[in-house]
PDB file of C-alpha atoms and ligand atoms in Angstrom:
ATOM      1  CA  UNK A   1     319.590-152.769 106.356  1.00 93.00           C
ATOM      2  CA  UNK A   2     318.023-152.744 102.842  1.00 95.00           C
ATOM      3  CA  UNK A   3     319.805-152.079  99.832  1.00 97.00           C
ATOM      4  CA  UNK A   4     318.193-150.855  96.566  1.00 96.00           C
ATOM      5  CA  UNK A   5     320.505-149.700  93.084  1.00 96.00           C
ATOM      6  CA  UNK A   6     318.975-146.587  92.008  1.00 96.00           C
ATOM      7  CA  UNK A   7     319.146-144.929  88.423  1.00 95.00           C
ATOM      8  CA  UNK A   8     319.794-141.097  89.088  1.00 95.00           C
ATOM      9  CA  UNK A   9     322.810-139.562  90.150  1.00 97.00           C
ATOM     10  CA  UNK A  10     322.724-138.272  93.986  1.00 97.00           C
ATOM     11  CA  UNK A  11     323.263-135.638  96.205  1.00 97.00           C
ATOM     12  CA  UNK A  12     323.448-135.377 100.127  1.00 97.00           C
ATOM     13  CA  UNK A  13     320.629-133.171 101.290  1.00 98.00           C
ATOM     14  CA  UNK A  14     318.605-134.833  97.838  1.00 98.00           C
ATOM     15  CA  UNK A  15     315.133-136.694  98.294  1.00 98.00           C
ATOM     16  CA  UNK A  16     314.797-139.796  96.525  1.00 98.00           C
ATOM     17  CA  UNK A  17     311.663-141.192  95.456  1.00 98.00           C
ATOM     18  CA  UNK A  18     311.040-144.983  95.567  1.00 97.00           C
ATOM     19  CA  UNK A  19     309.791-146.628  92.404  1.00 96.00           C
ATOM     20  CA  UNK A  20     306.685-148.614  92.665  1.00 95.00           C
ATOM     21  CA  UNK A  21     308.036-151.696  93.720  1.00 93.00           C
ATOM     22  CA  UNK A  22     310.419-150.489  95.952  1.00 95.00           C
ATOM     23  CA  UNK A  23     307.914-148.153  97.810  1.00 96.00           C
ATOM     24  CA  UNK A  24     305.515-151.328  98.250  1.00 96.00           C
ATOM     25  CA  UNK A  25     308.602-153.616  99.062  1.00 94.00           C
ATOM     26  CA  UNK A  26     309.627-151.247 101.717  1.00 95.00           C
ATOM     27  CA  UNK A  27     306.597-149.052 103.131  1.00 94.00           C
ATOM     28  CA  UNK A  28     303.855-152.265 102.353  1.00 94.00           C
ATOM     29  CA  UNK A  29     306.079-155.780 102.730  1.00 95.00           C
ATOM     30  CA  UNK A  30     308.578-154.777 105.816  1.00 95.00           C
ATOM     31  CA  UNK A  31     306.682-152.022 106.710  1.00 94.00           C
ATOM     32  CA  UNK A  32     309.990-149.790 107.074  1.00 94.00           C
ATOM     33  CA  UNK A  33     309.164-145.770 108.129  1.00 93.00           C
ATOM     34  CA  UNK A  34     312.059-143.557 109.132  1.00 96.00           C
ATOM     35  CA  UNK A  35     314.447-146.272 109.096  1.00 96.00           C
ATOM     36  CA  UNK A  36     317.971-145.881 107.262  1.00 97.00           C
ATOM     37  CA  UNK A  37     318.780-147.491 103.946  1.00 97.00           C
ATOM     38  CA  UNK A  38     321.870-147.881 101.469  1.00 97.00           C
ATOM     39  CA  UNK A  39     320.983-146.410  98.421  1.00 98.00           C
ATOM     40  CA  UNK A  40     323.652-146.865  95.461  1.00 97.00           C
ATOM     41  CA  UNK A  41     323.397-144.645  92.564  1.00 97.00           C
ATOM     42  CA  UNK A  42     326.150-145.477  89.933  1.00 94.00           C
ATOM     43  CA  UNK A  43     328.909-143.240  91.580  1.00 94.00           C
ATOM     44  CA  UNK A  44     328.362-143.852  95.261  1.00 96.00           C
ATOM     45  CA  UNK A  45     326.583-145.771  98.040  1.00 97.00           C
ATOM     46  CA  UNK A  46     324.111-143.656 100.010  1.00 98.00           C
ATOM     47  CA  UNK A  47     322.706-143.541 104.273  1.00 98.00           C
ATOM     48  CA  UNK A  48     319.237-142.510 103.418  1.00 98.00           C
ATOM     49  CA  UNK A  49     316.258-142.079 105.981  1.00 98.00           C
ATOM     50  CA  UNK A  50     312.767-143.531 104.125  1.00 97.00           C
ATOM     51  CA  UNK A  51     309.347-142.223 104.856  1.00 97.00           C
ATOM     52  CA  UNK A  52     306.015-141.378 103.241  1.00 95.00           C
ATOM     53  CA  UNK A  53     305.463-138.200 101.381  1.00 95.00           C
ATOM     54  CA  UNK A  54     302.052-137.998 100.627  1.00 93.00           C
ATOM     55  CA  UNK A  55     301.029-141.206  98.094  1.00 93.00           C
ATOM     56  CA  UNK A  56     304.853-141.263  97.816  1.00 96.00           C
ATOM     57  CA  UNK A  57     307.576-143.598  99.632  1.00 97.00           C
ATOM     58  CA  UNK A  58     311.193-141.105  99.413  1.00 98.00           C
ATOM     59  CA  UNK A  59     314.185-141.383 101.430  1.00 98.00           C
ATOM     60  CA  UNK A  60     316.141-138.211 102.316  1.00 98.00           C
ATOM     61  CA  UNK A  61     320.306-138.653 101.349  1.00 98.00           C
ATOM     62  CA  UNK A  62     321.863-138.640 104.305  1.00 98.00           C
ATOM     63  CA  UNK A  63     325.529-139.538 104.492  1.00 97.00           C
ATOM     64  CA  UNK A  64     327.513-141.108 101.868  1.00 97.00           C
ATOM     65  CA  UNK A  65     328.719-144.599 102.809  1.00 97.00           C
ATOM     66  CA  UNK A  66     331.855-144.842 102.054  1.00 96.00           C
ATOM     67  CA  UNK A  67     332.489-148.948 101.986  1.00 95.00           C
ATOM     68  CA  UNK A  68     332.766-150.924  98.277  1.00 94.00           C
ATOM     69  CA  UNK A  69     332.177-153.988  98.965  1.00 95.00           C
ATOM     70  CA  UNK A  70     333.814-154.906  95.835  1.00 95.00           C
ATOM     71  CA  UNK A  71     336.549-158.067  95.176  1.00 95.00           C
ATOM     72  CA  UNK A  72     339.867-156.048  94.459  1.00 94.00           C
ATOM     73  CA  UNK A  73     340.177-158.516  91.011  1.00 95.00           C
ATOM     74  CA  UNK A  74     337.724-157.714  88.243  1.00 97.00           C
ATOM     75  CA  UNK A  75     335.976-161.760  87.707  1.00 98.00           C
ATOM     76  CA  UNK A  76     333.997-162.942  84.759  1.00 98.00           C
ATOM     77  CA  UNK A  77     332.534-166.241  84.327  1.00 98.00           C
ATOM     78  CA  UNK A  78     331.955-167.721  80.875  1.00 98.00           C
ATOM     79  CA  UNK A  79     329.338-170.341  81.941  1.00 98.00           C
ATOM     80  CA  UNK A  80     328.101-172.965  79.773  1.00 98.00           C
ATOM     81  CA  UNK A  81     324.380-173.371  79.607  1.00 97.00           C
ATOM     82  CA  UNK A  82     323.368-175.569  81.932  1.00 97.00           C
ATOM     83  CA  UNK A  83     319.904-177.284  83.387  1.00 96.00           C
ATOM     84  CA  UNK A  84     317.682-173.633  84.318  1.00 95.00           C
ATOM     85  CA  UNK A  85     317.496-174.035  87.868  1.00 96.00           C
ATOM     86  CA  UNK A  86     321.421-175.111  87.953  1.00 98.00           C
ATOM     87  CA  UNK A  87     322.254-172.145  85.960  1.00 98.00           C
ATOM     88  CA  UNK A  88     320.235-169.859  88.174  1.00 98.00           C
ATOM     89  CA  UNK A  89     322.181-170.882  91.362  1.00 98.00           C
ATOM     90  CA  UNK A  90     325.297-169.908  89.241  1.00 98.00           C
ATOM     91  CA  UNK A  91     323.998-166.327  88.696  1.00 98.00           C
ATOM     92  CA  UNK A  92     323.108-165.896  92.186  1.00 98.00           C
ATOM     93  CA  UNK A  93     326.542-167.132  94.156  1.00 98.00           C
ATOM     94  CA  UNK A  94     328.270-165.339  91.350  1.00 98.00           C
ATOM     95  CA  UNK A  95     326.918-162.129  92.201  1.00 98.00           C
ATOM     96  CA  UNK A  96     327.264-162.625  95.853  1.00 98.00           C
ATOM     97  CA  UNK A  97     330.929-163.608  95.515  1.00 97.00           C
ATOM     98  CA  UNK A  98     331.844-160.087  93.555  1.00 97.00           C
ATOM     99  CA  UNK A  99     331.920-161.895  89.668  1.00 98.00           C
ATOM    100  CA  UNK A 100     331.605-158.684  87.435  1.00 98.00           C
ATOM    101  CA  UNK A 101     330.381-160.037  84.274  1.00 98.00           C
ATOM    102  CA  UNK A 102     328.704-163.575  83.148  1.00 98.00           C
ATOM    103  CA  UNK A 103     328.919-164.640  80.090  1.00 98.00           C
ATOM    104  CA  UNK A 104     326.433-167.701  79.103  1.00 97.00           C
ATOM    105  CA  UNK A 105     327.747-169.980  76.283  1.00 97.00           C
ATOM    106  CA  UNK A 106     326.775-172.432  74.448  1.00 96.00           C
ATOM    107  CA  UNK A 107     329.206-175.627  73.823  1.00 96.00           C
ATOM    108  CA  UNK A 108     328.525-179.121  72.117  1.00 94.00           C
ATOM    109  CA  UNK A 109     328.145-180.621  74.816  1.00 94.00           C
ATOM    110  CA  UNK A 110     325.287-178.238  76.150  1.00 91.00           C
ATOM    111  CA  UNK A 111     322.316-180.361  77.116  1.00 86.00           C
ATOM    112  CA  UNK A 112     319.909-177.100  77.249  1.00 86.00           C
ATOM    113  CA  UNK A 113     319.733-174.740  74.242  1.00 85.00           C
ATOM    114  CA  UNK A 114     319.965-171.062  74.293  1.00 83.00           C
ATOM    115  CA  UNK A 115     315.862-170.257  72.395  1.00 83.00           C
ATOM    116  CA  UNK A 116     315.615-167.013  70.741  1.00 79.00           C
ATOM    117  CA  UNK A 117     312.130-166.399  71.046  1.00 79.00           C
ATOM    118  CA  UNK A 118     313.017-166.623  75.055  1.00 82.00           C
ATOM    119  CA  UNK A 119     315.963-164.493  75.108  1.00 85.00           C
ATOM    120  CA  UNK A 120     314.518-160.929  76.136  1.00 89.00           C
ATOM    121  CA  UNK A 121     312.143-162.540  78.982  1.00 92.00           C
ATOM    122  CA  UNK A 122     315.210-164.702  80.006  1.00 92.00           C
ATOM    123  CA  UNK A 123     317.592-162.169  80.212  1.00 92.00           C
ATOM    124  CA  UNK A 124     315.200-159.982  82.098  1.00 94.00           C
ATOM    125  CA  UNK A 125     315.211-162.538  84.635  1.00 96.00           C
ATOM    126  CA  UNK A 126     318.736-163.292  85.261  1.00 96.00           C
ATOM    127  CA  UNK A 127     319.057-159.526  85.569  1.00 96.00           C
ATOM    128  CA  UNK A 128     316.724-159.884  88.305  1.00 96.00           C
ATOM    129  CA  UNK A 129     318.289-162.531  89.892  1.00 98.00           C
ATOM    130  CA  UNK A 130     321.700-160.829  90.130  1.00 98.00           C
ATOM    131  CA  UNK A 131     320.193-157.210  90.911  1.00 97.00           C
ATOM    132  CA  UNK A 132     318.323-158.589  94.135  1.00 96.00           C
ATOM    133  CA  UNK A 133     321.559-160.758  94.989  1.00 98.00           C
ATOM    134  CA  UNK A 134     323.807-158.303  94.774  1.00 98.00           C
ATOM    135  CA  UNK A 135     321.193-155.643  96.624  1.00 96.00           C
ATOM    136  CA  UNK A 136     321.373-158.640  99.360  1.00 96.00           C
ATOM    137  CA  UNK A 137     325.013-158.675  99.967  1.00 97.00           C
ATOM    138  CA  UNK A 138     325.314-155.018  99.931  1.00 97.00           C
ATOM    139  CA  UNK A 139     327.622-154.547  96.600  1.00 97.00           C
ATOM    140  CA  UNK A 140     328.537-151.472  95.087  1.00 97.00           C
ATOM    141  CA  UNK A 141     327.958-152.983  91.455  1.00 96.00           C
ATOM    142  CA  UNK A 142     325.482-155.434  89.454  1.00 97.00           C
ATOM    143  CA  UNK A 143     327.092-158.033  87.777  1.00 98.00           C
ATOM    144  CA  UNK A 144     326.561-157.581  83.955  1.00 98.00           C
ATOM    145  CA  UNK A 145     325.027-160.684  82.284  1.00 97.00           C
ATOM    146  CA  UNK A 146     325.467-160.824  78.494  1.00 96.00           C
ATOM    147  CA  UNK A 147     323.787-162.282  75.729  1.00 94.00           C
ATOM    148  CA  UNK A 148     324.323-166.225  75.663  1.00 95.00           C
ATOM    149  CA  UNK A 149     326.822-166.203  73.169  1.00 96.00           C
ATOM    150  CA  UNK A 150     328.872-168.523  70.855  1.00 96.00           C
ATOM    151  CA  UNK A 151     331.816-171.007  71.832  1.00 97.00           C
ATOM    152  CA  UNK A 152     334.008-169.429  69.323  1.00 97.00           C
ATOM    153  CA  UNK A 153     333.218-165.745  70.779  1.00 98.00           C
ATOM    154  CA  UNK A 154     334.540-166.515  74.015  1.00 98.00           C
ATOM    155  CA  UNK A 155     337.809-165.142  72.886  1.00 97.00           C
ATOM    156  CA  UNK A 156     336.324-161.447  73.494  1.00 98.00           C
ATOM    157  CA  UNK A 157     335.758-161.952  77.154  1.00 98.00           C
ATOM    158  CA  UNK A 158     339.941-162.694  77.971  1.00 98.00           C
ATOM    159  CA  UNK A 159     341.135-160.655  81.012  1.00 98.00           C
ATOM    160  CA  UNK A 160     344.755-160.642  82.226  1.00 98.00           C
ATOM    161  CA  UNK A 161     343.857-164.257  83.559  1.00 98.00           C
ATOM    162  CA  UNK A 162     342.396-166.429  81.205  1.00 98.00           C
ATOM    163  CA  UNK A 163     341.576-169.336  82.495  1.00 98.00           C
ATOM    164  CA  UNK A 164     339.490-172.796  80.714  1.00 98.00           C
ATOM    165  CA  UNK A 165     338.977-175.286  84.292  1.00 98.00           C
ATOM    166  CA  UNK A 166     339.006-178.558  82.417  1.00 98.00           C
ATOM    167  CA  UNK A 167     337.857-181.643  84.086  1.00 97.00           C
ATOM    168  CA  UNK A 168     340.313-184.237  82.569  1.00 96.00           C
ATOM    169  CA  UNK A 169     343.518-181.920  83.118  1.00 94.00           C
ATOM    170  CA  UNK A 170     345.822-183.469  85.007  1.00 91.00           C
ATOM    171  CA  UNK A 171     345.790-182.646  88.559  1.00 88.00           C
ATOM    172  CA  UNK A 172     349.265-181.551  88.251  1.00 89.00           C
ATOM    173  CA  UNK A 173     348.351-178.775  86.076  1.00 92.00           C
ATOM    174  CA  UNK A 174     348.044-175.360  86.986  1.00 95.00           C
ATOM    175  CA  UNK A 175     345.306-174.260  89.666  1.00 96.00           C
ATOM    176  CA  UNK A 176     343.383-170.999  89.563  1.00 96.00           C
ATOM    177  CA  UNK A 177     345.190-169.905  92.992  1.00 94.00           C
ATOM    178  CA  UNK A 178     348.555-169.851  90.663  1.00 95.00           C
ATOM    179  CA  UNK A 179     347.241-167.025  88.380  1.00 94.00           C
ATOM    180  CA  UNK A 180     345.866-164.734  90.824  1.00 93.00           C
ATOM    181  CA  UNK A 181     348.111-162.385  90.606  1.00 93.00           C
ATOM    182  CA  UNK A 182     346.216-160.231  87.814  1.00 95.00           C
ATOM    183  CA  UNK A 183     344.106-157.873  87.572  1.00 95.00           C
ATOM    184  CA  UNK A 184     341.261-159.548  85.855  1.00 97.00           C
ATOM    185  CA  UNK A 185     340.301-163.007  85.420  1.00 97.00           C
ATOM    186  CA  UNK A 186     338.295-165.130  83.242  1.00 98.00           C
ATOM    187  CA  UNK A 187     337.420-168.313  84.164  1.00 98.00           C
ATOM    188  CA  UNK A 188     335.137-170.725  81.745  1.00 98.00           C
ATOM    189  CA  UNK A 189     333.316-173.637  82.891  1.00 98.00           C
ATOM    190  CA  UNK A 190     331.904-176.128  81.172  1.00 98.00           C
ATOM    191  CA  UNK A 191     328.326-178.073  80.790  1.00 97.00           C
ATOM    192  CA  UNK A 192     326.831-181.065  82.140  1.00 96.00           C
ATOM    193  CA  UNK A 193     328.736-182.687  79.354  1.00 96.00           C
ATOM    194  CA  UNK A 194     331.836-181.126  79.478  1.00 97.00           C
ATOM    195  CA  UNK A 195     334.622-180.171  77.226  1.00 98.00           C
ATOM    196  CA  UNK A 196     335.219-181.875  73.864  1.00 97.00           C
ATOM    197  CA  UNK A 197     338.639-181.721  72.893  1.00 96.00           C
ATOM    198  CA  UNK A 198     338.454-180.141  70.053  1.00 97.00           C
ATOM    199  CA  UNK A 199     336.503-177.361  72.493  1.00 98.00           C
ATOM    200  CA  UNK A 200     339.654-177.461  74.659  1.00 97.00           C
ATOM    201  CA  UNK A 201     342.523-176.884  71.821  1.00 97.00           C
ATOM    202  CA  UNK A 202     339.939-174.137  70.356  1.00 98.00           C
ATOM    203  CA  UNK A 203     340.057-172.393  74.157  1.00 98.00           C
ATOM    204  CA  UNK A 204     343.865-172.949  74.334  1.00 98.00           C
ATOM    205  CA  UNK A 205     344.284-171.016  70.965  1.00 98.00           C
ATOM    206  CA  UNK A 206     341.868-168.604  72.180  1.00 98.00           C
ATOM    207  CA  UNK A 207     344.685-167.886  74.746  1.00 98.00           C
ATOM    208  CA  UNK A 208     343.317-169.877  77.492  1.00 98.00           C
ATOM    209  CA  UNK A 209     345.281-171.769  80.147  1.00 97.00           C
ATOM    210  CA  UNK A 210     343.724-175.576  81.046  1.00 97.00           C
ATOM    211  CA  UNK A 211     343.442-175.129  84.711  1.00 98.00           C
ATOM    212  CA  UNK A 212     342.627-178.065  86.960  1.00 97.00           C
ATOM    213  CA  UNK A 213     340.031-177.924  89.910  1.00 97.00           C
ATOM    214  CA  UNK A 214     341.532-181.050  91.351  1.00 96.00           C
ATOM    215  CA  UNK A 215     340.972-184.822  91.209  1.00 95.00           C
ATOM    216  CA  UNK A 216     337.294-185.082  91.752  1.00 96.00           C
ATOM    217  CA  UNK A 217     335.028-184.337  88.806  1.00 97.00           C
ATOM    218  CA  UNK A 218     332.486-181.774  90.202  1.00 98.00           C
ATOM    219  CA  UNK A 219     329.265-180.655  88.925  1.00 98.00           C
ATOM    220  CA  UNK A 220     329.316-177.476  86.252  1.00 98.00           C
ATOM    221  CA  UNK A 221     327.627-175.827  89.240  1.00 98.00           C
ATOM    222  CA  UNK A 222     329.694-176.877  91.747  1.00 98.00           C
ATOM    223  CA  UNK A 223     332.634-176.090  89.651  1.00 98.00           C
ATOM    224  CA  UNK A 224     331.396-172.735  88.909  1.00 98.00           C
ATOM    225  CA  UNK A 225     331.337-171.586  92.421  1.00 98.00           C
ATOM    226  CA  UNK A 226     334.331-173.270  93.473  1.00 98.00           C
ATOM    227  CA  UNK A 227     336.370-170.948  90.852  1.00 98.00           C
ATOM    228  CA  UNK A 228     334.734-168.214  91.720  1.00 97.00           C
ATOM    229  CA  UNK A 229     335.520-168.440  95.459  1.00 97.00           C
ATOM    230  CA  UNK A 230     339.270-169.717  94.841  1.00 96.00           C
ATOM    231  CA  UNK A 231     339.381-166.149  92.462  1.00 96.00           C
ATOM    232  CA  UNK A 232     336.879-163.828  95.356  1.00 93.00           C
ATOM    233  CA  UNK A 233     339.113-165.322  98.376  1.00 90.00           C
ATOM    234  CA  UNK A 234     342.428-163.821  97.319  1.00 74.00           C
ATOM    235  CA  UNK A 235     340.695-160.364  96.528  1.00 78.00           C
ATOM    236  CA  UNK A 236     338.605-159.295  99.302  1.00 74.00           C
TER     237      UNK A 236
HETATM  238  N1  LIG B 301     330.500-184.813  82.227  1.00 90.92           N
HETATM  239  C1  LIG B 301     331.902-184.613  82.555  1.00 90.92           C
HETATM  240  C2  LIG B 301     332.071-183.579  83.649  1.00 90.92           C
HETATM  241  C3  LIG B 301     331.664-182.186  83.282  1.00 90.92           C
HETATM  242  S1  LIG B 301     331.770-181.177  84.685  1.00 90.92           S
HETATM  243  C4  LIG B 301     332.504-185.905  83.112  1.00 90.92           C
HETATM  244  O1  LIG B 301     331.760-186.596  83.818  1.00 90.92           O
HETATM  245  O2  LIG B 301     333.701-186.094  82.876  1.00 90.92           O
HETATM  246  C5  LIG B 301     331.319-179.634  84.047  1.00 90.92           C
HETATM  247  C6  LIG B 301     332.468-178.627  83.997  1.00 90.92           C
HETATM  248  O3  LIG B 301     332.937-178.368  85.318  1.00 90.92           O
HETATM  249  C7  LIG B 301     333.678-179.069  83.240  1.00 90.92           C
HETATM  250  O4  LIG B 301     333.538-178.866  81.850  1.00 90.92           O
HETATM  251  C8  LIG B 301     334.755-178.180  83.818  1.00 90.92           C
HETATM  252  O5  LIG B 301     334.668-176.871  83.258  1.00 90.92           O
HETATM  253  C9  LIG B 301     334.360-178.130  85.281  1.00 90.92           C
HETATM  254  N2  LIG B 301     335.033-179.122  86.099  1.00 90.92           N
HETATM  255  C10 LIG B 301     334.461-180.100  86.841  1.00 90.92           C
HETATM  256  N3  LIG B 301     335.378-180.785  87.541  1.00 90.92           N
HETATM  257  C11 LIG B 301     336.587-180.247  87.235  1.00 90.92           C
HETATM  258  C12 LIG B 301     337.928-180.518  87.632  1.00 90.92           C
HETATM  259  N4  LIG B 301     338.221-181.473  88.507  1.00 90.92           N
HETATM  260  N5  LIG B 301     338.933-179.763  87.112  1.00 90.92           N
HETATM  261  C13 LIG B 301     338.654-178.765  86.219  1.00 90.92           C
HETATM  262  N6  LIG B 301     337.393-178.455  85.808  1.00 90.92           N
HETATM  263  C14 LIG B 301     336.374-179.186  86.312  1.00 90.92           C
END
C-alpha cells in the first residue's frame, strides 16, 4: 500500500487532492485507480480510495487507521559529517528505524565539510531522503533533519539519555542497552576520523555518557545504525 505525508488537516468523508508529483507517481508510474492508500496528515493516518477527478488525481478519506508505527522512545542522532553517500545511508536506516531528529555535526576530525553555499539544496535533499523512507515504512512522523551544526552546540540536542559511542572506550564501559530506560535518547557518533580527546572530555561536560559499541572498531556508518537499532529494538 502507498503511503504519502500530506500538509492539510483531514476529515473522513473529505476528498484529497494529490499534488503534482504524487498524482503522476500514483495515477502515471504504478498506475493505481480506486485502490486504497494511507494518507497521514499531521494528526492522523488516513484509508483513502484514489481516483481521477477530471485533470485531477484525489483520494476520498475513508477510515482512519489507527496504527503509529512509531518507536515508544523519542531517538536523535547527532551524526558527524561523513563521506555523502555514507551519510545518506545514515539518513535513510535512521528514518526507517523510528530516529526522530538528526542532527549533522561537524568535528575535527570530519574529513567532508559542511559548504554554505550548498546548504539549502542539501538540506532539501536529505529531507527527501527521509520523507520517501519514512513514506516506505509506513511511519506516522518524518524525521526532522537540522542544520549541520557546531561540535560545541551539540549540548542543545541532550534527551533523558545522552549518550557519546566512543570507539576507544573500554569495552567494559557502559552499552547503549544499559540506558534504555528513558524516555529520549541521544546518541552521537563520530566521523571517519573519530573522536579527539579533547572532543570526548568536551561531550562528557556537555553531559554525555562514553558508551562503548564493543571491541571491534566499526565504520561511522555502521556504528550509526547499530545504535540506532540497539535504541529502536527495546521500543517497538
Ligand atoms: N578512525 C577511528 C574510528 C572512527 S569510527 C579509528 O580507526 O579508531 C567512527 C565513529 O563510530 C566513532 O567516532 C564512534 O562514534 C563510532 N564507533 C565505532 N566503533 C565504535 C565502538 N567499538 N565503540 C563505540 N563507538 C564506536
Amino acid at each position: 500500500m502507498q503511503q504519502y505525508f500530506i500538509e492539510p488537516l483531514m476529515k473522513q468523508g473529505e476528498i484529497y487532492t494529490f499534488t503534482k508529483e504524487q498524482a503522476h507517481h500514483l495515477r502515471d508510474v504504478l498506475r493505481l485507480n480506486h485502490e486504497t492508500v494511507r494518507l497521514v496528515d499531521p494528526k492522523h493516518a488516513w484509508f483513502a480510495e484514489c481516483y481521477s477527478e477530471g485533470k485531477d488525481f484525489v483520494a476520498l478519506i475513508k477510515e482512519e487507521d489507527p496504527r503509529i508505527n512509531e518507536p515508544s522512545i523519542d531517538i536523535t542522532l547527532a551524526m558527524a559529517l561523513i563521506r555523502r553517500e555514507k551519510f545518506e545511508l545514515v539518513l535513510q536506516k535512521a528514518a526507517e528505524l523510528g530516529v526522530k531528529r538528526i542532527v549533522p555535526f561537524e568535528s575535527s576530525r570530519c574529513v567532508v565539510r559542511a559548504k554554505s553555499e550548498k546548504s539549502e539544496k542539501q538540506k532539501e535533499r536529505y529531507r527527501s531522503i527521509v520523507l520517501s523512507a519514512s513514506e516506505q515504512c509506513k511511519r506516522n512522523v518524518v524525521p526532522e533533519v537540522t542544520d549541520v551544526v557546531k561540535f560545541s552546540e551539540l549540548d542543545r540536542y541532550r534527551s533523558e539519555a545522552s549518550l557519546a559511542a566512543y570507539e576507544n572506550a573500554s569495552v567494559h564501559s557502559v552499552k547503549i542497552s544499559e540506558r534504555l530506560n528513558a524516555r529520549s535518547v541521544t546518541v552521537v557518533i563520530g566521523p571517519e576520523g573519530g573522536f579527539s580527546e579533547d572532543e570526548v572530555n568536551e561531550l562528557i561536560e556537555m553531559g554525555y555518557e562514553p558508551v562503548t559499541l564493543g571491541s571491534r572498531i566499526l565504520r561511522a556508518e555502521t556504528a550509526a545504525l547499530y545504535a540506532c537499532s540497539v535504541i529502536a529494538e527495546g521500543a517497538f
